[in-house]
mmCIF file of C-alpha atoms in Angstrom:
data_model
loop_
_atom_site.group_PDB
_atom_site.id
_atom_site.type_symbol
_atom_site.label_atom_id
_atom_site.label_comp_id
_atom_site.label_asym_id
_atom_site.label_seq_id
_atom_site.Cartn_x
_atom_site.Cartn_y
_atom_site.Cartn_z
ATOM 1 C CA UNK A 251 0.007 0.044 0.018
ATOM 2 C CA UNK A 252 1.159 3.494 -0.689
ATOM 3 C CA UNK A 253 0.054 6.292 1.677
ATOM 4 C CA UNK A 254 -0.607 9.727 0.308
ATOM 5 C CA UNK A 255 -0.839 12.446 3.026
ATOM 6 C CA UNK A 256 -2.011 16.068 2.626
ATOM 7 C CA UNK A 257 -4.323 15.292 -0.276
ATOM 8 C CA UNK A 258 -6.271 18.432 -0.657
ATOM 9 C CA UNK A 259 -9.612 18.892 -2.252
ATOM 10 C CA UNK A 260 -12.041 21.780 -2.097
ATOM 11 C CA UNK A 261 -15.839 21.711 -1.296
ATOM 12 C CA UNK A 262 -18.301 20.669 -2.497
ATOM 13 C CA UNK A 263 -16.342 17.480 -2.448
ATOM 14 C CA UNK A 264 -17.071 16.739 1.171
ATOM 15 C CA UNK A 265 -19.737 14.017 1.845
ATOM 16 C CA UNK A 266 -21.648 15.546 4.697
ATOM 17 C CA UNK A 267 -24.592 16.661 2.367
ATOM 18 C CA UNK A 268 -27.317 14.091 1.761
ATOM 19 C CA UNK A 269 -26.766 14.578 -2.000
ATOM 20 C CA UNK A 270 -23.071 13.521 -1.905
ATOM 21 C CA UNK A 271 -23.767 10.693 0.534
ATOM 22 C CA UNK A 272 -26.136 9.231 -1.956
ATOM 23 C CA UNK A 273 -23.677 9.649 -4.920
ATOM 24 C CA UNK A 274 -20.324 8.354 -5.902
ATOM 25 C CA UNK A 275 -18.918 11.788 -6.639
ATOM 26 C CA UNK A 276 -16.924 12.010 -3.365
ATOM 27 C CA UNK A 277 -15.039 8.774 -4.300
ATOM 28 C CA UNK A 278 -14.556 9.684 -7.911
ATOM 29 C CA UNK A 279 -12.945 13.041 -6.635
ATOM 30 C CA UNK A 280 -10.674 11.105 -4.346
ATOM 31 C CA UNK A 281 -9.635 8.514 -7.107
ATOM 32 C CA UNK A 282 -8.996 11.050 -9.660
ATOM 33 C CA UNK A 283 -6.676 12.994 -7.071
ATOM 34 C CA UNK A 284 -4.901 9.809 -6.167
ATOM 35 C CA UNK A 285 -4.347 8.982 -9.863
ATOM 36 C CA UNK A 286 -3.089 12.432 -10.598
ATOM 37 C CA UNK A 287 -0.826 12.455 -7.439
ATOM 38 C CA UNK A 288 0.683 8.997 -8.231
ATOM 39 C CA UNK A 289 0.926 9.756 -11.975
ATOM 40 C CA UNK A 290 -0.745 6.438 -12.801
ATOM 41 C CA UNK A 291 -3.528 5.327 -15.086
ATOM 42 C CA UNK A 292 -7.056 4.577 -13.678
ATOM 43 C CA UNK A 293 -6.424 0.924 -14.448
ATOM 44 C CA UNK A 294 -3.438 0.718 -12.138
ATOM 45 C CA UNK A 295 -5.487 1.925 -9.080
ATOM 46 C CA UNK A 296 -6.959 -1.056 -7.583
ATOM 47 C CA UNK A 297 -8.336 0.166 -4.256
ATOM 48 C CA UNK A 298 -8.373 3.188 -2.036
ATOM 49 C CA UNK A 299 -8.994 3.696 1.732
ATOM 50 C CA UNK A 300 -9.533 6.732 3.591
ATOM 51 C CA UNK A 301 -7.239 6.804 6.740
ATOM 52 C CA UNK A 302 -7.797 10.467 7.932
ATOM 53 C CA UNK A 303 -10.021 13.326 7.125
ATOM 54 C CA UNK A 304 -9.797 16.815 8.494
ATOM 55 C CA UNK A 305 -10.582 20.438 7.401
ATOM 56 C CA UNK A 306 -8.253 23.269 6.938
ATOM 57 C CA UNK A 307 -10.409 26.501 7.235
ATOM 58 C CA UNK A 308 -7.529 29.007 7.782
ATOM 59 C CA UNK A 309 -8.300 30.693 4.474
ATOM 60 C CA UNK A 310 -11.976 31.394 4.439
ATOM 61 C CA UNK A 311 -12.167 31.812 0.815
ATOM 62 C CA UNK A 312 -10.233 28.713 0.085
ATOM 63 C CA UNK A 313 -11.340 25.897 2.553
ATOM 64 C CA UNK A 314 -9.665 22.594 1.909
ATOM 65 C CA UNK A 315 -10.672 18.952 2.948
ATOM 66 C CA UNK A 316 -7.330 17.279 3.838
ATOM 67 C CA UNK A 317 -7.139 13.504 3.415
ATOM 68 C CA UNK A 318 -4.745 10.822 4.098
ATOM 69 C CA UNK A 319 -5.413 7.910 1.624
ATOM 70 C CA UNK A 320 -3.999 4.431 1.332
ATOM 71 C CA UNK A 321 -3.791 3.296 -2.320
ATOM 72 C CA UNK A 322 -3.353 -0.224 -3.516
ATOM 73 C CA UNK A 323 -1.919 -0.093 -7.012
ATOM 74 C CA UNK A 324 -0.306 -2.099 -9.801
ATOM 75 C CA UNK A 325 3.555 -2.037 -9.792
ATOM 76 C CA UNK A 326 3.680 -0.302 -6.363
ATOM 77 C CA UNK A 327 7.385 -0.552 -5.921
ATOM 78 C CA UNK A 328 8.076 0.927 -9.313
ATOM 79 C CA UNK A 329 5.666 3.847 -8.713
ATOM 80 C CA UNK A 330 7.006 4.687 -5.282
ATOM 81 C CA UNK A 331 10.509 4.560 -6.540
ATOM 82 C CA UNK A 332 9.619 7.149 -9.211
ATOM 83 C CA UNK A 333 7.931 9.479 -6.605
ATOM 84 C CA UNK A 334 10.123 8.804 -3.540
ATOM 85 C CA UNK A 335 11.370 12.390 -3.310
ATOM 86 C CA UNK A 336 7.751 13.483 -2.691
ATOM 87 C CA UNK A 337 7.468 13.899 1.111
ATOM 88 C CA UNK A 338 3.701 13.349 0.927
ATOM 89 C CA UNK A 339 4.077 9.917 -0.560
ATOM 90 C CA UNK A 340 4.903 7.037 1.782
ATOM 91 C CA UNK A 341 4.668 3.333 2.222
ATOM 92 C CA UNK A 342 1.786 2.681 4.465
ATOM 93 C CA UNK A 343 2.566 1.124 7.844
ATOM 94 C CA UNK A 344 -0.451 0.493 9.918
ATOM 95 C CA UNK A 345 -0.146 -0.124 13.704
ATOM 96 C CA UNK A 346 -2.236 -3.129 14.594
ATOM 97 C CA UNK A 347 -3.097 -3.757 18.162
ATOM 98 C CA UNK A 348 -1.787 -7.038 19.634
ATOM 99 C CA UNK A 349 -2.908 -8.722 22.705
ATOM 100 C CA UNK A 350 -0.173 -9.243 25.353
ATOM 101 C CA UNK A 351 1.470 -12.706 25.433
ATOM 102 C CA UNK A 352 -0.700 -15.156 27.437
ATOM 103 C CA UNK A 353 0.503 -16.057 30.901
ATOM 104 C CA UNK A 354 1.778 -19.601 31.787
ATOM 105 C CA UNK A 355 -0.175 -20.148 34.965
ATOM 106 C CA UNK A 356 -3.641 -21.361 34.662
ATOM 107 C CA UNK A 357 -6.511 -19.576 36.605
ATOM 108 C CA UNK A 358 -8.587 -21.545 38.917
ATOM 109 C CA UNK A 359 -11.591 -19.249 38.286
ATOM 110 C CA UNK A 360 -12.766 -16.919 35.575
ATOM 111 C CA UNK A 361 -11.358 -13.421 35.592
ATOM 112 C CA UNK A 362 -13.797 -10.855 37.033
ATOM 113 C CA UNK A 363 -14.208 -7.164 35.773
ATOM 114 C CA UNK A 364 -15.989 -4.817 37.985
ATOM 115 C CA UNK A 365 -17.783 -2.061 36.046
ATOM 116 C CA UNK A 366 -19.285 -2.184 32.660
ATOM 117 C CA UNK A 367 -18.243 1.387 31.534
ATOM 118 C CA UNK A 368 -16.003 1.759 28.402
ATOM 119 C CA UNK A 369 -12.915 0.355 30.102
ATOM 120 C CA UNK A 370 -14.841 -2.652 31.551
ATOM 121 C CA UNK A 371 -16.665 -3.423 28.303
ATOM 122 C CA UNK A 372 -13.459 -3.252 26.194
ATOM 123 C CA UNK A 373 -11.516 -5.282 28.839
ATOM 124 C CA UNK A 374 -14.300 -7.941 28.731
ATOM 125 C CA UNK A 375 -14.376 -8.028 25.008
ATOM 126 C CA UNK A 376 -10.594 -8.448 24.555
ATOM 127 C CA UNK A 377 -10.470 -11.083 27.204
ATOM 128 C CA UNK A 378 -13.435 -12.980 25.699
ATOM 129 C CA UNK A 379 -11.866 -12.769 22.410
ATOM 130 C CA UNK A 380 -8.736 -14.523 23.745
ATOM 131 C CA UNK A 381 -10.791 -17.281 25.422
ATOM 132 C CA UNK A 382 -10.869 -16.107 29.052
ATOM 133 C CA UNK A 383 -14.787 -16.007 29.326
ATOM 134 C CA UNK A 384 -14.706 -13.117 31.744
ATOM 135 C CA UNK A 385 -17.428 -12.079 34.272
ATOM 136 C CA UNK A 386 -18.569 -8.550 34.143
ATOM 137 C CA UNK A 387 -20.297 -7.091 37.251
ATOM 138 C CA UNK A 388 -22.117 -3.648 36.964
ATOM 139 C CA UNK A 389 -23.826 -2.236 39.937
ATOM 140 C CA UNK A 390 -26.237 -0.353 37.664
ATOM 141 C CA UNK A 391 -28.795 -1.525 35.077
ATOM 142 C CA UNK A 392 -28.556 -2.420 31.466
ATOM 143 C CA UNK A 393 -28.449 0.364 29.127
ATOM 144 C CA UNK A 394 -32.182 0.363 28.174
ATOM 145 C CA UNK A 395 -33.445 0.154 31.849
ATOM 146 C CA UNK A 396 -30.836 2.679 32.849
ATOM 147 C CA UNK A 397 -32.157 5.199 30.287
ATOM 148 C CA UNK A 398 -35.543 4.938 31.841
ATOM 149 C CA UNK A 399 -34.122 5.474 35.344
ATOM 150 C CA UNK A 400 -32.297 8.465 34.105
ATOM 151 C CA UNK A 401 -35.443 9.849 32.464
ATOM 152 C CA UNK A 402 -37.334 9.213 35.676
ATOM 153 C CA UNK A 403 -34.711 11.298 37.638
ATOM 154 C CA UNK A 404 -34.806 14.267 35.035
ATOM 155 C CA UNK A 405 -38.730 14.227 34.901
ATOM 156 C CA UNK A 406 -39.600 13.343 38.502
ATOM 157 C CA UNK A 407 -36.461 13.924 40.508
ATOM 158 C CA UNK A 408 -36.417 10.191 41.440
ATOM 159 C CA UNK A 409 -32.850 9.120 41.913
ATOM 160 C CA UNK A 410 -31.651 5.424 41.666
ATOM 161 C CA UNK A 411 -28.363 5.694 43.504
ATOM 162 C CA UNK A 412 -26.988 2.644 41.616
ATOM 163 C CA UNK A 413 -28.342 3.350 38.042
ATOM 164 C CA UNK A 414 -28.002 6.849 36.875
ATOM 165 C CA UNK A 415 -25.910 9.084 34.640
ATOM 166 C CA UNK A 416 -22.833 7.873 36.521
ATOM 167 C CA UNK A 417 -23.552 4.130 37.058
ATOM 168 C CA UNK A 418 -24.903 1.570 34.611
ATOM 169 C CA UNK A 419 -23.952 -0.125 31.318
ATOM 170 C CA UNK A 420 -21.860 2.191 29.208
ATOM 171 C CA UNK A 421 -20.558 4.213 31.970
ATOM 172 C CA UNK A 422 -20.865 7.968 32.459
ATOM 173 C CA UNK A 423 -20.114 8.509 28.694
ATOM 174 C CA UNK A 424 -23.400 7.024 27.609
ATOM 175 C CA UNK A 425 -25.220 10.248 28.594
ATOM 176 C CA UNK A 426 -22.516 12.800 27.296
ATOM 177 C CA UNK A 427 -21.935 13.720 23.753
ATOM 178 C CA UNK A 428 -19.900 10.822 22.554
ATOM 179 C CA UNK A 429 -16.616 12.356 21.652
ATOM 180 C CA UNK A 430 -14.049 9.748 20.691
ATOM 181 C CA UNK A 431 -10.911 11.711 20.114
ATOM 182 C CA UNK A 432 -7.792 11.578 22.385
ATOM 183 C CA UNK A 433 -4.619 13.472 22.844
ATOM 184 C CA UNK A 434 -2.797 10.369 23.595
ATOM 185 C CA UNK A 435 -0.432 9.070 20.956
ATOM 186 C CA UNK A 436 -1.480 5.686 19.595
ATOM 187 C CA UNK A 437 1.778 3.876 19.484
ATOM 188 C CA UNK A 438 0.195 0.492 20.153
ATOM 189 C CA UNK A 439 -2.854 0.548 18.007
ATOM 190 C CA UNK A 440 -5.055 0.743 20.885
ATOM 191 C CA UNK A 441 -7.190 3.797 19.926
ATOM 192 C CA UNK A 442 -7.692 2.341 16.424
ATOM 193 C CA UNK A 443 -8.785 -0.903 18.000
ATOM 194 C CA UNK A 444 -11.381 0.749 20.126
ATOM 195 C CA UNK A 445 -12.807 2.591 16.960
ATOM 196 C CA UNK A 446 -12.820 -0.734 15.056
ATOM 197 C CA UNK A 447 -14.829 -2.324 17.734
ATOM 198 C CA UNK A 448 -17.233 0.665 17.689
ATOM 199 C CA UNK A 449 -17.755 0.251 13.952
ATOM 200 C CA UNK A 450 -18.169 -3.519 14.242
ATOM 201 C CA UNK A 451 -20.928 -2.898 16.780
ATOM 202 C CA UNK A 452 -22.812 -0.486 14.665
ATOM 203 C CA UNK A 453 -21.069 2.854 14.792
ATOM 204 C CA UNK A 454 -20.603 4.718 11.384
ATOM 205 C CA UNK A 455 -17.381 3.800 9.546
ATOM 206 C CA UNK A 456 -16.448 7.416 9.205
ATOM 207 C CA UNK A 457 -15.324 7.428 12.842
ATOM 208 C CA UNK A 458 -12.250 5.609 11.669
ATOM 209 C CA UNK A 459 -10.968 8.529 9.769
ATOM 210 C CA UNK A 460 -12.562 11.794 10.658
ATOM 211 C CA UNK A 461 -10.446 14.065 12.649
ATOM 212 C CA UNK A 462 -12.791 14.297 15.790
ATOM 213 C CA UNK A 463 -14.980 11.185 15.827
ATOM 214 C CA UNK A 464 -18.273 11.393 17.503
ATOM 215 C CA UNK A 465 -21.239 9.138 18.146
ATOM 216 C CA UNK A 466 -24.520 10.403 19.331
ATOM 217 C CA UNK A 467 -26.120 9.049 22.564
ATOM 218 C CA UNK A 468 -28.984 7.184 20.814
ATOM 219 C CA UNK A 469 -26.710 5.270 18.616
ATOM 220 C CA UNK A 470 -24.165 4.737 21.245
ATOM 221 C CA UNK A 471 -26.821 2.816 23.439
ATOM 222 C CA UNK A 472 -27.098 0.293 20.551
ATOM 223 C CA UNK A 473 -23.436 -0.106 20.201
ATOM 224 C CA UNK A 474 -22.987 -0.692 23.862
ATOM 225 C CA UNK A 475 -25.617 -3.381 23.693
ATOM 226 C CA UNK A 476 -23.950 -5.074 20.654
ATOM 227 C CA UNK A 477 -20.529 -5.190 22.424
ATOM 228 C CA UNK A 478 -22.179 -6.780 25.518
ATOM 229 C CA UNK A 479 -23.917 -9.258 23.148
ATOM 230 C CA UNK A 480 -20.598 -10.263 21.593
ATOM 231 C CA UNK A 481 -18.965 -10.863 24.988
ATOM 232 C CA UNK A 482 -21.768 -13.154 25.899
ATOM 233 C CA UNK A 483 -21.527 -14.994 22.512
ATOM 234 C CA UNK A 484 -17.879 -15.583 23.258
ATOM 235 C CA UNK A 485 -18.552 -17.203 26.635
ATOM 236 C CA UNK A 486 -18.424 -14.160 28.871
ATOM 237 C CA UNK A 487 -21.124 -13.288 31.348
ATOM 238 C CA UNK A 488 -22.440 -9.884 32.096
ATOM 239 C CA UNK A 489 -24.418 -9.271 35.329
ATOM 240 C CA UNK A 490 -26.308 -6.155 36.212
ATOM 241 C CA UNK A 491 -27.421 -4.844 39.557
ATOM 242 C CA UNK A 492 -24.387 -6.542 41.041
ATOM 243 C CA UNK A 493 -22.333 -4.192 43.185
ATOM 244 C CA UNK A 494 -19.072 -5.385 44.584
ATOM 245 C CA UNK A 495 -19.441 -4.513 48.319
ATOM 246 C CA UNK A 496 -16.244 -6.255 49.729
ATOM 247 C CA UNK A 497 -13.136 -8.120 48.741
ATOM 248 C CA UNK A 498 -11.953 -11.351 50.444
ATOM 249 C CA UNK A 499 -8.169 -11.234 51.053
ATOM 250 C CA UNK A 500 -6.099 -14.203 52.320
ATOM 251 C CA UNK A 501 -2.490 -14.153 52.827
ATOM 252 C CA UNK A 502 -2.375 -10.776 50.927
ATOM 253 C CA UNK A 503 -3.991 -12.392 47.872
ATOM 254 C CA UNK A 504 -7.413 -11.990 46.552
ATOM 255 C CA UNK A 505 -9.545 -15.109 47.017
ATOM 256 C CA UNK A 506 -13.031 -13.784 46.345
ATOM 257 C CA UNK A 507 -15.510 -10.956 46.192
ATOM 258 C CA UNK A 508 -18.684 -10.104 47.841
ATOM 259 C CA UNK A 509 -21.742 -9.048 45.699
ATOM 260 C CA UNK A 510 -24.544 -6.972 47.096
ATOM 261 C CA UNK A 511 -23.210 -7.738 50.664
ATOM 262 C CA UNK A 512 -24.396 -11.328 50.488
ATOM 263 C CA UNK A 513 -23.251 -13.395 47.540
ATOM 264 C CA UNK A 514 -19.582 -14.614 47.345
ATOM 265 C CA UNK A 515 -17.799 -15.226 44.048
ATOM 266 C CA UNK A 516 -14.423 -16.970 44.190
ATOM 267 C CA UNK A 517 -11.587 -15.417 42.038
ATOM 268 C CA UNK A 518 -8.005 -14.652 42.079
ATOM 269 C CA UNK A 519 -7.948 -11.968 39.439
ATOM 270 C CA UNK A 520 -10.303 -9.042 39.507
ATOM 271 C CA UNK A 521 -9.989 -5.859 37.296
ATOM 272 C CA UNK A 522 -11.401 -2.736 38.505
ATOM 273 C CA UNK A 523 -12.867 -0.523 35.925
ATOM 274 C CA UNK A 524 -15.107 1.565 38.298
ATOM 275 C CA UNK A 525 -14.568 5.020 37.007
ATOM 276 C CA UNK A 526 -14.200 8.087 39.250
ATOM 277 C CA UNK A 527 -17.522 8.084 41.080
ATOM 278 C CA UNK A 528 -17.542 4.880 42.881
ATOM 279 C CA UNK A 529 -16.401 6.408 46.174
ATOM 280 C CA UNK A 530 -17.835 3.641 48.256
ATOM 281 C CA UNK A 531 -15.782 1.069 46.463
ATOM 282 C CA UNK A 532 -12.653 3.142 46.841
ATOM 283 C CA UNK A 533 -13.443 3.457 50.518
ATOM 284 C CA UNK A 534 -13.749 -0.396 50.761
ATOM 285 C CA UNK A 535 -10.348 -0.758 48.941
ATOM 286 C CA UNK A 536 -8.857 1.614 51.439
ATOM 287 C CA UNK A 537 -10.180 -0.392 54.413
ATOM 288 C CA UNK A 538 -8.826 -3.631 52.877
ATOM 289 C CA UNK A 539 -5.391 -1.822 52.677
ATOM 290 C CA UNK A 540 -5.195 -2.128 48.960
ATOM 291 C CA UNK A 541 -2.480 0.077 47.651
ATOM 292 C CA UNK A 542 -3.809 2.963 45.595
ATOM 293 C CA UNK A 543 -2.080 5.868 44.101
ATOM 294 C CA UNK A 544 -3.644 9.307 43.247
ATOM 295 C CA UNK A 545 -3.761 10.428 39.488
ATOM 296 C CA UNK A 546 -3.467 13.801 38.106
ATOM 297 C CA UNK A 547 -6.841 15.046 36.627
ATOM 298 C CA UNK A 548 -8.200 17.761 34.529
ATOM 299 C CA UNK A 549 -10.906 20.060 35.626
ATOM 300 C CA UNK A 550 -13.022 22.037 33.032
ATOM 301 C CA UNK A 551 -15.795 24.491 32.592
ATOM 302 C CA UNK A 552 -18.271 23.881 29.867
ATOM 303 C CA UNK A 553 -18.934 26.889 27.559
ATOM 304 C CA UNK A 554 -21.550 26.823 24.876
ATOM 305 C CA UNK A 555 -21.984 29.078 21.862
ATOM 306 C CA UNK A 556 -24.553 29.201 19.085
ATOM 307 C CA UNK A 557 -23.447 26.799 16.297
ATOM 308 C CA UNK A 558 -23.778 29.515 13.587
ATOM 309 C CA UNK A 559 -21.365 31.678 15.640
ATOM 310 C CA UNK A 560 -18.782 29.036 15.538
ATOM 311 C CA UNK A 561 -19.401 28.205 11.838
ATOM 312 C CA UNK A 562 -19.141 31.989 11.040
ATOM 313 C CA UNK A 563 -15.784 32.143 12.967
ATOM 314 C CA UNK A 564 -14.384 29.045 11.287
ATOM 315 C CA UNK A 565 -15.844 28.890 7.854
ATOM 316 C CA UNK A 566 -16.886 32.588 7.233
ATOM 317 C CA UNK A 567 -20.490 31.474 6.634
ATOM 318 C CA UNK A 568 -23.242 30.610 9.175
ATOM 319 C CA UNK A 569 -24.105 27.295 7.526
ATOM 320 C CA UNK A 570 -22.560 25.063 4.662
ATOM 321 C CA UNK A 571 -24.224 22.249 2.902
ATOM 322 C CA UNK A 572 -20.919 20.753 2.235
ATOM 323 C CA UNK A 573 -19.046 21.090 5.460
ATOM 324 C CA UNK A 574 -19.796 19.398 8.880
ATOM 325 C CA UNK A 575 -20.645 21.704 11.778
ATOM 326 C CA UNK A 576 -17.542 23.685 12.748
ATOM 327 C CA UNK A 577 -15.522 23.017 15.926
ATOM 328 C CA UNK A 578 -12.741 24.910 17.738
ATOM 329 C CA UNK A 579 -10.123 24.345 20.426
ATOM 330 C CA UNK A 580 -8.193 26.875 22.643
ATOM 331 C CA UNK A 581 -5.070 25.986 24.337
ATOM 332 C CA UNK A 582 -2.596 28.113 26.438
ATOM 333 C CA UNK A 583 0.568 27.403 28.475
ATOM 334 C CA UNK A 584 0.726 29.338 31.625
ATOM 335 C CA UNK A 585 3.868 30.777 33.310
ATOM 336 C CA UNK A 586 4.387 27.821 35.577
ATOM 337 C CA UNK A 587 4.384 25.439 32.632
ATOM 338 C CA UNK A 588 1.047 24.023 32.915
ATOM 339 C CA UNK A 589 -1.072 23.751 29.922
ATOM 340 C CA UNK A 590 -4.890 24.377 29.793
ATOM 341 C CA UNK A 591 -7.104 23.845 26.840
ATOM 342 C CA UNK A 592 -10.767 23.854 25.927
#
């Protein structure tokens, strides 16, 4: 595969409008640009894949859609050799996530994952894919029942302390705006794996390449359910309304956990994916003298603007048929070296 970076096209190429989503124009534009950039014939181009897409709106009168494209072509080595001086043409190198090497000691019991938020669900899925048949324990409800509990709280001020916007299948993010971008460098293919799982579970494929991927709450609920169903299909187990209330320790080793203050489940491996709001669980860990270490955190303030204002600032127009809604980011490094960003 040959990778082309900084491939620039002008609107109305972009496929955000319904007319373009229902036509082949956007792929024709891309393919013609690839053919021109690589100086090949149409017959030599076998396949193309969008790796990344972003928008350069610094010049309001000349907005560009910036692509990174992987192209499968005939005589790849020959073409690349002829163009190797072009810094925007590379040999594609995909980073693929690899599961760590399996251990050599057999477990007497299935691994337990505490919490069915994003960390717990993905941990459960990866373990299930590797044959470990994990048990996921979630103090809250499944995502459909949880949605009803949350609606009851917003409508009638009736709070379920174990199933709300913080606790329940999918975690706190299930009721946020579904942003999927991160500032962490993906040296191990983990972020890509996360997005691939989302797509396999029903998310739109464009999240694999757009600059700031996003899934709406309604769709996210279905995606979460599909991930759970796959874990179960691979031999895993997911139990709701199952709060871990204590840990059984013997000779400084975990031997079991207590669920809902009455049921005991033997285990020697438990993974805590409890998020930041399970203060009662942290208190229990502290009482059991489990070593914990504080982690730095970011605190933010939400500021909202009318979308037309952001579009006007970024694109120069209040609305565009061919561009997605505009976004922005502010960052600042203070005198003490600490950075803040929106």
